Coordinates of C-alpha atoms and ligand atoms in Angstrom, one line a residue:
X202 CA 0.0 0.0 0.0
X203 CA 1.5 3.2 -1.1
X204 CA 1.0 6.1 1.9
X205 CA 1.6 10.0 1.7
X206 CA 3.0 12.1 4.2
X207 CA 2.6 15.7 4.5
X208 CA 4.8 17.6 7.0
X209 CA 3.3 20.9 7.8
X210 CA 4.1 21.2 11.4
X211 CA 6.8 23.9 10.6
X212 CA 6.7 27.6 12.1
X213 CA 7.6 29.5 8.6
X214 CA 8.7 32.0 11.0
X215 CA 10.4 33.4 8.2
X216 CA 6.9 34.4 6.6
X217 CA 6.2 36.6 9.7
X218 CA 2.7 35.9 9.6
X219 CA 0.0 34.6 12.1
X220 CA -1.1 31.8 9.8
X221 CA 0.0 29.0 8.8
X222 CA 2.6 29.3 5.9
X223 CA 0.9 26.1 4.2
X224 CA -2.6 28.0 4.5
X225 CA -0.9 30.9 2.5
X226 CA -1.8 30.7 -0.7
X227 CA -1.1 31.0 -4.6
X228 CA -3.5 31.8 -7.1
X229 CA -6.1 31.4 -4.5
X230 CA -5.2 28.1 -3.5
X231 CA -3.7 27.2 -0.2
X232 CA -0.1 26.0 -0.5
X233 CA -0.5 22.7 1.0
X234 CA -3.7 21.9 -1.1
X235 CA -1.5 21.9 -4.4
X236 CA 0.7 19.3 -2.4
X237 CA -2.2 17.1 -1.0
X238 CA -3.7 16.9 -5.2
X239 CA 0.0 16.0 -6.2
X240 CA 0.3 13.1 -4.1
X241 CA -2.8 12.2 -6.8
X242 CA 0.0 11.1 -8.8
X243 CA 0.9 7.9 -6.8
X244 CA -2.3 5.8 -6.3
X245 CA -2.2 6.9 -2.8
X246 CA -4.1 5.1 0.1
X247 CA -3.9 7.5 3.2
X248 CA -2.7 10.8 3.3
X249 CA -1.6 11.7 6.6
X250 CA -0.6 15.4 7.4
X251 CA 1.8 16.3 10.4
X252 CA 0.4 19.5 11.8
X253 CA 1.5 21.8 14.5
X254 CA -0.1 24.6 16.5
X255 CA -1.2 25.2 13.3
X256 CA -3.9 22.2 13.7
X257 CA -7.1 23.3 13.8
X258 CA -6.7 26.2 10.9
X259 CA -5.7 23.7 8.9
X260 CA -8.4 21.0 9.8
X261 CA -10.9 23.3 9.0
X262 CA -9.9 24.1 5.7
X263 CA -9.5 20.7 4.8
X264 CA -12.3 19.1 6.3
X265 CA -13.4 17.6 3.1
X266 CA -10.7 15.7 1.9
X267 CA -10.2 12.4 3.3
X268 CA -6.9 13.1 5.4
X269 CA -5.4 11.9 8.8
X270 CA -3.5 14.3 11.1
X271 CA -1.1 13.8 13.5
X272 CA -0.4 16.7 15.8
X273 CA 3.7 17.7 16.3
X274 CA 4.1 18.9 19.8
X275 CA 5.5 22.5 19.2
X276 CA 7.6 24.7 21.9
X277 CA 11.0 25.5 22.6
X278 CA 11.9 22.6 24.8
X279 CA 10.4 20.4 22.5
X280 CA 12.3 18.5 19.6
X281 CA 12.2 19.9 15.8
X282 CA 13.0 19.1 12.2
X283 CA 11.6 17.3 9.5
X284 CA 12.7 13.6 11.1
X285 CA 11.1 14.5 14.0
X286 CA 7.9 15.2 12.0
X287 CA 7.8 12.3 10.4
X288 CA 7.9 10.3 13.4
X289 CA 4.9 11.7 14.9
X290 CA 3.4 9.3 11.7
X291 CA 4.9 6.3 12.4
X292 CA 2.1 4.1 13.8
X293 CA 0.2 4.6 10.6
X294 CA 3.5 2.7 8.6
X295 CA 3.3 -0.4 8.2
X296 CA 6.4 -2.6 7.2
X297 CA 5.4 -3.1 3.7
X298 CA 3.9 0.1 2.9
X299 CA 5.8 2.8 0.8
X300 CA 5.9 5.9 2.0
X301 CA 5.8 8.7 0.2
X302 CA 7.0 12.1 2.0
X303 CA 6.5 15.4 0.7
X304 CA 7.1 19.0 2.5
X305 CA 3.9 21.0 3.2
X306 CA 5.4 23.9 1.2
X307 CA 6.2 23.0 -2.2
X308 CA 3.3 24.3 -4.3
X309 CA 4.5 23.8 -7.6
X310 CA 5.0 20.2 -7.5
X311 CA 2.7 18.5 -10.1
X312 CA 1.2 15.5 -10.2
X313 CA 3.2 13.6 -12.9
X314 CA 6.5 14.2 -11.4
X315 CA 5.0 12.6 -8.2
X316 CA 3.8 9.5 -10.4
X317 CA 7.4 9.2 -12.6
X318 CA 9.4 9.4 -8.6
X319 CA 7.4 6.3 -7.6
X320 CA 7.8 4.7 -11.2
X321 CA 11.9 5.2 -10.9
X322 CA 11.1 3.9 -7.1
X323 CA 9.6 0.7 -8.2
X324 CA 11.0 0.0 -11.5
X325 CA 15.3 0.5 -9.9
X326 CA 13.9 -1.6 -6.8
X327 CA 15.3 1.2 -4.6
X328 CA 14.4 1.1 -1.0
X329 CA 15.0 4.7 -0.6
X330 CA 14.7 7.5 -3.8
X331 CA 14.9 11.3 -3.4
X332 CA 13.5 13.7 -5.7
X333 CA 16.2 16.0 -6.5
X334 CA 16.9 19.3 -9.2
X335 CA 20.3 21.3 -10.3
X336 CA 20.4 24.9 -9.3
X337 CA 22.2 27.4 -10.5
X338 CA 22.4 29.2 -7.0
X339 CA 21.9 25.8 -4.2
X340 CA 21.8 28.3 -1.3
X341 CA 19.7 27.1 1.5
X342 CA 19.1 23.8 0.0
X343 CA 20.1 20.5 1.3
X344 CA 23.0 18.8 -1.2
X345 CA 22.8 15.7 -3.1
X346 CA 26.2 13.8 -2.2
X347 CA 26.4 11.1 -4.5
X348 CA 29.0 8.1 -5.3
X349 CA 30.7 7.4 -8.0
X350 CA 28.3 4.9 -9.7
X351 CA 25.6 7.5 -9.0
X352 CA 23.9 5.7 -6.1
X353 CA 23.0 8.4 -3.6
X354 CA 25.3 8.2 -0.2
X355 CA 23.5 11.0 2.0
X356 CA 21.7 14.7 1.9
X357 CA 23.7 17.1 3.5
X358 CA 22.2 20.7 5.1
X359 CA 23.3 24.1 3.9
X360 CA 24.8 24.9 7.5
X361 CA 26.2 21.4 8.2
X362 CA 28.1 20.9 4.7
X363 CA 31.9 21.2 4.0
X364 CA 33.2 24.0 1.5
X365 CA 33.3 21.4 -1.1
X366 CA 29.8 19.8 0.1
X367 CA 28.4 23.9 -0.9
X368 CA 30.0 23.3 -4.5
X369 CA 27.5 20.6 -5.4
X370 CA 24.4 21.8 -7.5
X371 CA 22.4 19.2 -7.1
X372 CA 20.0 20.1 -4.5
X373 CA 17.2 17.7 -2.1
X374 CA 13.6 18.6 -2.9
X375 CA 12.6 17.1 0.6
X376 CA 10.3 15.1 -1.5
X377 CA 11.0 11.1 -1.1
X378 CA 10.1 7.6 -1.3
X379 CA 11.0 4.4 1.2
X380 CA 10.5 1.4 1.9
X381 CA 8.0 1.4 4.7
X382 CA 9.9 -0.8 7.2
X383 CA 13.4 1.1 6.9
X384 CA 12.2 4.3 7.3
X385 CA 10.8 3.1 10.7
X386 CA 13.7 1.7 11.7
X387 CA 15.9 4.6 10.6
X388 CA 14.3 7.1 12.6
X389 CA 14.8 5.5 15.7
X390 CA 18.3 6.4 14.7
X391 CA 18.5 9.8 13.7
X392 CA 19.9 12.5 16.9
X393 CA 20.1 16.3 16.3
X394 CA 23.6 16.5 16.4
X395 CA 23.8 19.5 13.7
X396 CA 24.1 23.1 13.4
X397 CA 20.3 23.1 14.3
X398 CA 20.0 20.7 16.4
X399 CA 17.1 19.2 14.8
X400 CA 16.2 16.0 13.9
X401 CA 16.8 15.8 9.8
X402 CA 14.9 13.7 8.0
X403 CA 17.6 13.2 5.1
X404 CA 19.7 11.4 7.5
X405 CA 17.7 8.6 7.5
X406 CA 19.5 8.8 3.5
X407 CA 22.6 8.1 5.3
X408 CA 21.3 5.3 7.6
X409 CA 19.7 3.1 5.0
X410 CA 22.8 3.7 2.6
X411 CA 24.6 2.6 5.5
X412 CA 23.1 -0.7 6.3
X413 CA 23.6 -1.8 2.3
X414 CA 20.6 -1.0 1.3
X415 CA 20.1 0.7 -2.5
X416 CA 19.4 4.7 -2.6
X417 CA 18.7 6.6 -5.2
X418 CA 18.1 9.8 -6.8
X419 CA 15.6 11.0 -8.9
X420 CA 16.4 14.3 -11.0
X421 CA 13.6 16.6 -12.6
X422 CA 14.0 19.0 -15.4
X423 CA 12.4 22.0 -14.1
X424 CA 13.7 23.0 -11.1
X425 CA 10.5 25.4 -10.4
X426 CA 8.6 22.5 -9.1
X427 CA 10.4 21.9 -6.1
X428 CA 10.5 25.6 -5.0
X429 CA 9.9 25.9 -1.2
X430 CA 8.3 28.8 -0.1
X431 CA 9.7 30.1 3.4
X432 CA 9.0 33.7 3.1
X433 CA 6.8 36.5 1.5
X434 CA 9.1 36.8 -1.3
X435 CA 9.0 33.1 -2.0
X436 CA 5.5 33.1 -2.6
X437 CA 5.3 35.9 -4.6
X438 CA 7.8 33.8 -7.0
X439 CA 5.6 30.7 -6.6
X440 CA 2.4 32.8 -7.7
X441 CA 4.0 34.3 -10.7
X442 CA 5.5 30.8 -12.0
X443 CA 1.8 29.0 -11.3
X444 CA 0.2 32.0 -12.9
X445 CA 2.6 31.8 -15.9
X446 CA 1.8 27.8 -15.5
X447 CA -1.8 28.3 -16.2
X448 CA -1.9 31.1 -18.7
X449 CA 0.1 28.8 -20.7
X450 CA -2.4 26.4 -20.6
X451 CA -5.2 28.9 -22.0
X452 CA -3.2 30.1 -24.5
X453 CA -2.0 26.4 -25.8
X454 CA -6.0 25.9 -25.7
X455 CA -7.1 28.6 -28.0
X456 CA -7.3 31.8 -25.7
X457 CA -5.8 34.8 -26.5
X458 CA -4.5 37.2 -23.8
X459 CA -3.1 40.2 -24.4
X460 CA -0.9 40.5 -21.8
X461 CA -0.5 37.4 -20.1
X462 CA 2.1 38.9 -17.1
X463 CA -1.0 41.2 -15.9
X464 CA -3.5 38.3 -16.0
X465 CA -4.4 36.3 -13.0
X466 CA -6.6 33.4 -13.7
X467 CA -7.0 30.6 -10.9
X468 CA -6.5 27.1 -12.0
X469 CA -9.6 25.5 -12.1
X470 CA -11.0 27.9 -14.6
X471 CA -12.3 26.9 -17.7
X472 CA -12.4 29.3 -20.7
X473 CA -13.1 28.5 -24.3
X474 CA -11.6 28.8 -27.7
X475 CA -11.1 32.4 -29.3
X476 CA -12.1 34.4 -25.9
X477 CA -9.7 37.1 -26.0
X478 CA -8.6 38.3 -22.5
X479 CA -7.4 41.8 -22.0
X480 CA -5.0 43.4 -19.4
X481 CA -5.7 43.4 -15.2
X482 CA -8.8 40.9 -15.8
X483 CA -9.0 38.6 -12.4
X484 CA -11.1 35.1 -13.0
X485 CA -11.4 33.1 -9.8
X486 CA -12.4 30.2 -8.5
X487 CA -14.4 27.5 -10.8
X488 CA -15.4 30.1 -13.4
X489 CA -16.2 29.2 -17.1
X490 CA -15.7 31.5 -19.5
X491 CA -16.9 29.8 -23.1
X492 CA -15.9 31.1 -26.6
X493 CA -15.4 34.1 -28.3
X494 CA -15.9 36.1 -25.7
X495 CA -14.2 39.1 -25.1
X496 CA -13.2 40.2 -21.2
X497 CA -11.6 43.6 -21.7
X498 CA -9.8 45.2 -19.3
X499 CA -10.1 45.7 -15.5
X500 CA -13.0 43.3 -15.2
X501 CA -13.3 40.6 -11.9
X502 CA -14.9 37.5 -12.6
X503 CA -15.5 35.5 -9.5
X504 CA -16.9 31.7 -9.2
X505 CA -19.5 32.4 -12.5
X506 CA -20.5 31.3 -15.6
X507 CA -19.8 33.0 -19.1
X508 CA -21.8 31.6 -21.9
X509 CA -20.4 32.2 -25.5
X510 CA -19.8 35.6 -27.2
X511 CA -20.2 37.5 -24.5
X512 CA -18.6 40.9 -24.1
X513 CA -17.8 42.2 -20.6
X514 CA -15.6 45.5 -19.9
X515 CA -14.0 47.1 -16.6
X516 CA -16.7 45.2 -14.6
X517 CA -17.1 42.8 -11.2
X518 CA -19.3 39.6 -11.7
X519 CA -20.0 37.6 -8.7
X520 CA -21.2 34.2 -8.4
X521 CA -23.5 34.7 -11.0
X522 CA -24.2 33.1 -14.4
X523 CA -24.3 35.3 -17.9
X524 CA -25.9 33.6 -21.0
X525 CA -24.5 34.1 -24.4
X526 CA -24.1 37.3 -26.2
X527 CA -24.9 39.2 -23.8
X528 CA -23.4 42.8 -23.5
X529 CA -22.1 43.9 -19.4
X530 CA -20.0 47.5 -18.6
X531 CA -18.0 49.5 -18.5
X532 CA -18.3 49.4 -14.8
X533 CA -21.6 47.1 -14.1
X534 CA -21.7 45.1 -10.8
X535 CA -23.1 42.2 -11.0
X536 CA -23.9 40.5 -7.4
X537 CA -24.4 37.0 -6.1
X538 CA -27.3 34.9 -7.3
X539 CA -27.9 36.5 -10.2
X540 CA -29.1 34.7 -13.8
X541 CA -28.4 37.4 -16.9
X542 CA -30.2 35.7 -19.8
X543 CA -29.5 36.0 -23.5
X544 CA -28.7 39.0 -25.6
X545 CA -29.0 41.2 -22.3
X546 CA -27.5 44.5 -22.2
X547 CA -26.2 46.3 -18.9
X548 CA -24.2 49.4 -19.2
X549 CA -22.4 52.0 -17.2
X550 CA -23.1 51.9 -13.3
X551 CA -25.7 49.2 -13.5
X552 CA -26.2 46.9 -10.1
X553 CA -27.7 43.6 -10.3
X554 CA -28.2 41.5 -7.0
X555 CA -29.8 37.7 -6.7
X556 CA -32.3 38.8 -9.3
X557 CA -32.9 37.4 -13.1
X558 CA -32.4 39.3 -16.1
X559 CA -34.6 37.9 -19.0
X560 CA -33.3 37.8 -22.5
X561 CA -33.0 40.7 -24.6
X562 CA -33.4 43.2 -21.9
X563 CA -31.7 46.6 -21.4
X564 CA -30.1 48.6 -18.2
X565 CA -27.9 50.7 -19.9
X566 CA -27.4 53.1 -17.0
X567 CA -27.3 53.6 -13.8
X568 CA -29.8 51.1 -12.5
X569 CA -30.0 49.0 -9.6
X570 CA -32.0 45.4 -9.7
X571 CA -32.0 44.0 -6.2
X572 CA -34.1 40.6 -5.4
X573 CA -36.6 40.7 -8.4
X574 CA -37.7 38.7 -11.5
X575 CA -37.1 40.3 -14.9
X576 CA -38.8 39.2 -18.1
X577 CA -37.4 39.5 -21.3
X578 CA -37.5 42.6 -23.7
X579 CA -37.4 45.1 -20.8
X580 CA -36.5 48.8 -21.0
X581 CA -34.7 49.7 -17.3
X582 CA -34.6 53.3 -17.7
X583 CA -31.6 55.3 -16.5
X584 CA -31.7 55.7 -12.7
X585 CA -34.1 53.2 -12.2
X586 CA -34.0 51.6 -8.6
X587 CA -35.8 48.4 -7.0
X588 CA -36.3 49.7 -3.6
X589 CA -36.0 46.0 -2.0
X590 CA -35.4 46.7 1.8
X591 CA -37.3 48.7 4.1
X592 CA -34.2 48.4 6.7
X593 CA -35.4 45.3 8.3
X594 CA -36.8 42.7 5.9
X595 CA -36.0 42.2 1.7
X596 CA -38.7 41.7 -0.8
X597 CA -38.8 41.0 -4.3
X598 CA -40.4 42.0 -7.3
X599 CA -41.7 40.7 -10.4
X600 CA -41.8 42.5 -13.7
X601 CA -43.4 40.6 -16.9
X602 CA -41.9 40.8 -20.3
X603 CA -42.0 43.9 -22.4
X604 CA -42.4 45.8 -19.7
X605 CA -41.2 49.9 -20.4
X606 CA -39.6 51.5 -16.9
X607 CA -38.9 55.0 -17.3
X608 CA -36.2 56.9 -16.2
X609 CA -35.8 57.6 -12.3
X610 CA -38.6 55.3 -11.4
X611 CA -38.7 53.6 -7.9
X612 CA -40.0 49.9 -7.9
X613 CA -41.4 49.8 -4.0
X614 CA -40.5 46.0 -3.6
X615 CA -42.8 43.7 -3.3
X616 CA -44.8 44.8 -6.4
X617 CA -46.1 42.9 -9.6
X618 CA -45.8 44.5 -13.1
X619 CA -48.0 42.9 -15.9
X620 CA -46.7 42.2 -19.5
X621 CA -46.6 45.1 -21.7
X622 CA -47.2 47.8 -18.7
X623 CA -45.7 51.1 -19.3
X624 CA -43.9 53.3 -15.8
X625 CA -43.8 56.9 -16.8
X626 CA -40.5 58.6 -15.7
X627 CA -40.1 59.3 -12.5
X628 CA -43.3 57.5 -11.0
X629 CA -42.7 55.6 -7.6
X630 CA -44.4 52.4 -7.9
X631 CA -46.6 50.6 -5.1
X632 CA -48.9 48.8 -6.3
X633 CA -49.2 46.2 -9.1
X634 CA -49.3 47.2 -12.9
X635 CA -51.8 45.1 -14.9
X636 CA -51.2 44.4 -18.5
X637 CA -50.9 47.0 -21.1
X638 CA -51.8 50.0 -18.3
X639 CA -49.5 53.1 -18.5
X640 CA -48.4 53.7 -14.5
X641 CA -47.7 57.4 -13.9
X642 CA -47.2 58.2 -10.3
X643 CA -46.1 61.4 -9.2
X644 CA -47.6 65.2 -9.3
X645 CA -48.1 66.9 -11.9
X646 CA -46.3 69.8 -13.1
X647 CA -47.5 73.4 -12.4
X648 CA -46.1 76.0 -13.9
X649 CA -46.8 79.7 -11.4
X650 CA -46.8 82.9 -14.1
X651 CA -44.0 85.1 -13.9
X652 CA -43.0 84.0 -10.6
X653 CA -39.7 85.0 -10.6
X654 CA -40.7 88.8 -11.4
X655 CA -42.7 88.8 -8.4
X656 CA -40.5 87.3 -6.2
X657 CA -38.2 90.2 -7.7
X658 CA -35.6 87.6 -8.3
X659 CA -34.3 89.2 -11.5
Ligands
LIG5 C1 14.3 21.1 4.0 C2 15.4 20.0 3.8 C3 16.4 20.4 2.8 C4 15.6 20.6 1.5 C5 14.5 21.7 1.6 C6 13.7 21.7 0.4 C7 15.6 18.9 6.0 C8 16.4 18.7 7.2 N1 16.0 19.7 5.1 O1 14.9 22.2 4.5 O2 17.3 19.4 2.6 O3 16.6 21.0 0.5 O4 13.6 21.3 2.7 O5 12.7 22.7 0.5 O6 14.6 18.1 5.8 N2 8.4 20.7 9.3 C9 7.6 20.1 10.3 N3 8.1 19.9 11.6 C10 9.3 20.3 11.9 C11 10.1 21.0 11.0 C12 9.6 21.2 9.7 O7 6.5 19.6 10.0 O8 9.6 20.2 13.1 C13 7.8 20.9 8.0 C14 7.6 22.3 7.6 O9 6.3 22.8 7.9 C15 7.9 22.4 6.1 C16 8.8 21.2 5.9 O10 8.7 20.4 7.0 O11 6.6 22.2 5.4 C17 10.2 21.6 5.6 O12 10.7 22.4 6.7 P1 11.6 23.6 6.5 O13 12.0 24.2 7.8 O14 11.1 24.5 5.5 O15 12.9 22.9 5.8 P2 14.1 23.6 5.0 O16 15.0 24.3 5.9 O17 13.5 24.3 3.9
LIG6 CA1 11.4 24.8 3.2

């Protein structure tokens, strides 16, 4: 049985920060999410994650994934380090599992590697494998000391290695693989007898070399994917690498962005061929963008649904779905809960919240549609408001097709407005409309003769 374990006990202390640093996240994802969905890549059976103080944070963000935690006693009389970590999982080992370790806070890590590490694993009959990469600039890394028939002899720390030890490119990923019953018995023989005085997992390396058993080392390509983040600055670089990650994807797939370095699309968005994305557009969470569409600049697109050939500009669309060629900004908000049907238009300053917007109809300014039902082929005047709340309870409205709302009407919520009705401009509307009726609610003009002479304002 192949197991996974997680080691996100640590203090990041270097991300100054009262969260955990695996909770941090990149594009919108916590860190140690991306690591739990690599782990995918190895037909894993239990995925148990070493926590710290960090514990309940962490369970609560994760409470629907199938995981096991073991807690890490954290404080400053009590031991550290990786091999320490690990030990807190040992009961779930058994002797013929094989364990697969991986650090909390190595984001970029995909899937596939994970799968080819426990391939080379299986296929060398290695008892111990470490994933490892060749940096240009090692600092702060563990080293990679191998022998000469490439067999791997032990990982050596940053501040525990020799001048020569520093030389060496080749760098530990602190992702792994053993033989269940050997890493057991290892740990019970690590000590912290290093420049941190921690108990190192990568000396178990050592150990198992040691007793004549085979270690190996598994090399990647791209370096990125083992990048650890340990500070602010870190996760800034991991951010721009997934980002570049997934606009790569989109673009392989038929999407055209303008300017991919000020795009920021999360990763589970879908978006379809010949949608052409334009500079500073956000799209988050599972949002589905369909084709030709065209998202132009400045616009938010959070957890919604785009249909085909629709145009959005500068705008903010929450949770929401928009249905095909519809036309939304500059500068329309469109709230939670809301359904914009086809051909819709909504223009300049125009609010929609948990209401539907029936096909073919028009906002085109300044408008706000809170909590009501609209029908399709409706004229929303400019200034037009749905006055939903009374500043205790919501109601909604319902307004039939072809309706006509003139400008700077109020729709007193809850109210009923029949097919074909007609608001005059500036009426405030009570009551319902029936069918084909012309509402006109306000005074009527007077006009006082020569007035201002009188007054002897002129
Ligand atoms: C570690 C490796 C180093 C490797 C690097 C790759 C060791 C001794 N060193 O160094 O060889 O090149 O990762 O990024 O393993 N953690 C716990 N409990 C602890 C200490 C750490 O759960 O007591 C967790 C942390 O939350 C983190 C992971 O282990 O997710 C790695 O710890 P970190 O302190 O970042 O190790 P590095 O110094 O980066
Ligand atoms: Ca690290």
């Amino acid at each position: 049985m192949n197991i996974s374990i997680i080691l996100a006990a640590g203090e990041g202390t270097r991300m100054k920060s009262q969260k955990s640093k695996v909770l941090h996240e990149v594009c919108n994802k916590p860190i140690l999410e991306y690591v739990v969905d690599s782990s995918k890549g190895a037909d894993i059976k239990k995925n148990i994650i070493v926590v710290g103080d960090n514990e309940s944070s962490i369970k609560e963000k994760f409470e629907n994934k199938k995981l096991i935690f073991k807690r890490q006693p954290i404080g400053k009389d009590k031991p550290y380090g990786t091999g320490y970590a690990v030990m807190q999982a040992v009961d779930e080992i058994e002797d013929s599992s094989t364990v697969l370790i991986l650090y909390g806070d190595t984001p970029l890590i995909r899937e596939e590697t994970i799968e080819e590490l426990m391939d080379f694993h299986k296929e060398q009959g290695l008892d111990a494998t470490v994933l490892t990469a060749s940096l240009e600039n090692p600092t702060g890394y563990g080293r990679i000391v191998r022998a000469e028939d490439g067999s791997v002899i032990k990982i050596v720390e940053e501040r525990d290695a020799s001048e020569l030890e520093k030389e060496i490119k080749e760098i530990n990923s602190g992702i792994y693989c053993f033989n269940g019953k050997l890493l057991k018995d290892s740990l019970n023989e690590i000590n912290n007898n290093n420049a941190q005085n921690e108990y190192y997992v990568t000396d178990v390396i050592e150990i198992i070399k040691n007793k004549g058993y085979s270690v190996g080392g598994h090399k990647i390509e791209d370096p990125n994917e083992i990048y650890g983040v340990n500070s602010r600055l870190q996760l800034a670089s991991c951010e721009k690498i997934m980002r570049e990650r997934i606009n790569e994807k989109h673009m392989e797939n038929g999407v055209t962005l303008i300017d991919p370095d000020s795009t920021y699309i999360d990763g589970d968005v879908e978006i379809g061929q010949d949608s052409i994305i334009y500079p500073g557009v956000i799209i988050e969470g599972n949002s589905r963008i369909g084709k030709n569409c065209i998202i132009r600049q400045n616009t938010r697109i959070y957890k919604s649904d785009i249909g085909d050939n629709v145009y959005i500009e500068s705008s903010t669309i929450e949770e929401s779905l928009i249905e095909e060629n519809s036309d939304i900004g500059p500068y329309t908000h469109i709230r939670p809960n809301s359904k914009i049907r086809k051909n819709v238009k909504l223009g300049n300053f125009v609010e929609i919240k948990n209401s539907e917007i029936g096909e073919g109809t028009k906002a085109s300014h300044l408008a706000y549609v809170g909590d009501s039902d609209i029908g399709k082929d409706v004229n929303i005047g400019c200034g037009v408001v749905f006055v939903n709340y009374d500043g205790k309870d919501k109601f909604r409205s319902v307004v039939e097709d072809n309706v006509f709302i003139g400008c700077n009407s109020n729709i007193i919520s809850p109210v009923y407005i029949e097919k074909w009705a007609y608001i005059a401009a500036g009426s405030t509307i009570t009551d319902r409309v029936k069918e084909n009726d012309l509402a006109i609610a306000r005074s009527r003009q007077e006009n006082k003769e020569d007035w201002v002479t009188i007054k002897k304002f002129r």
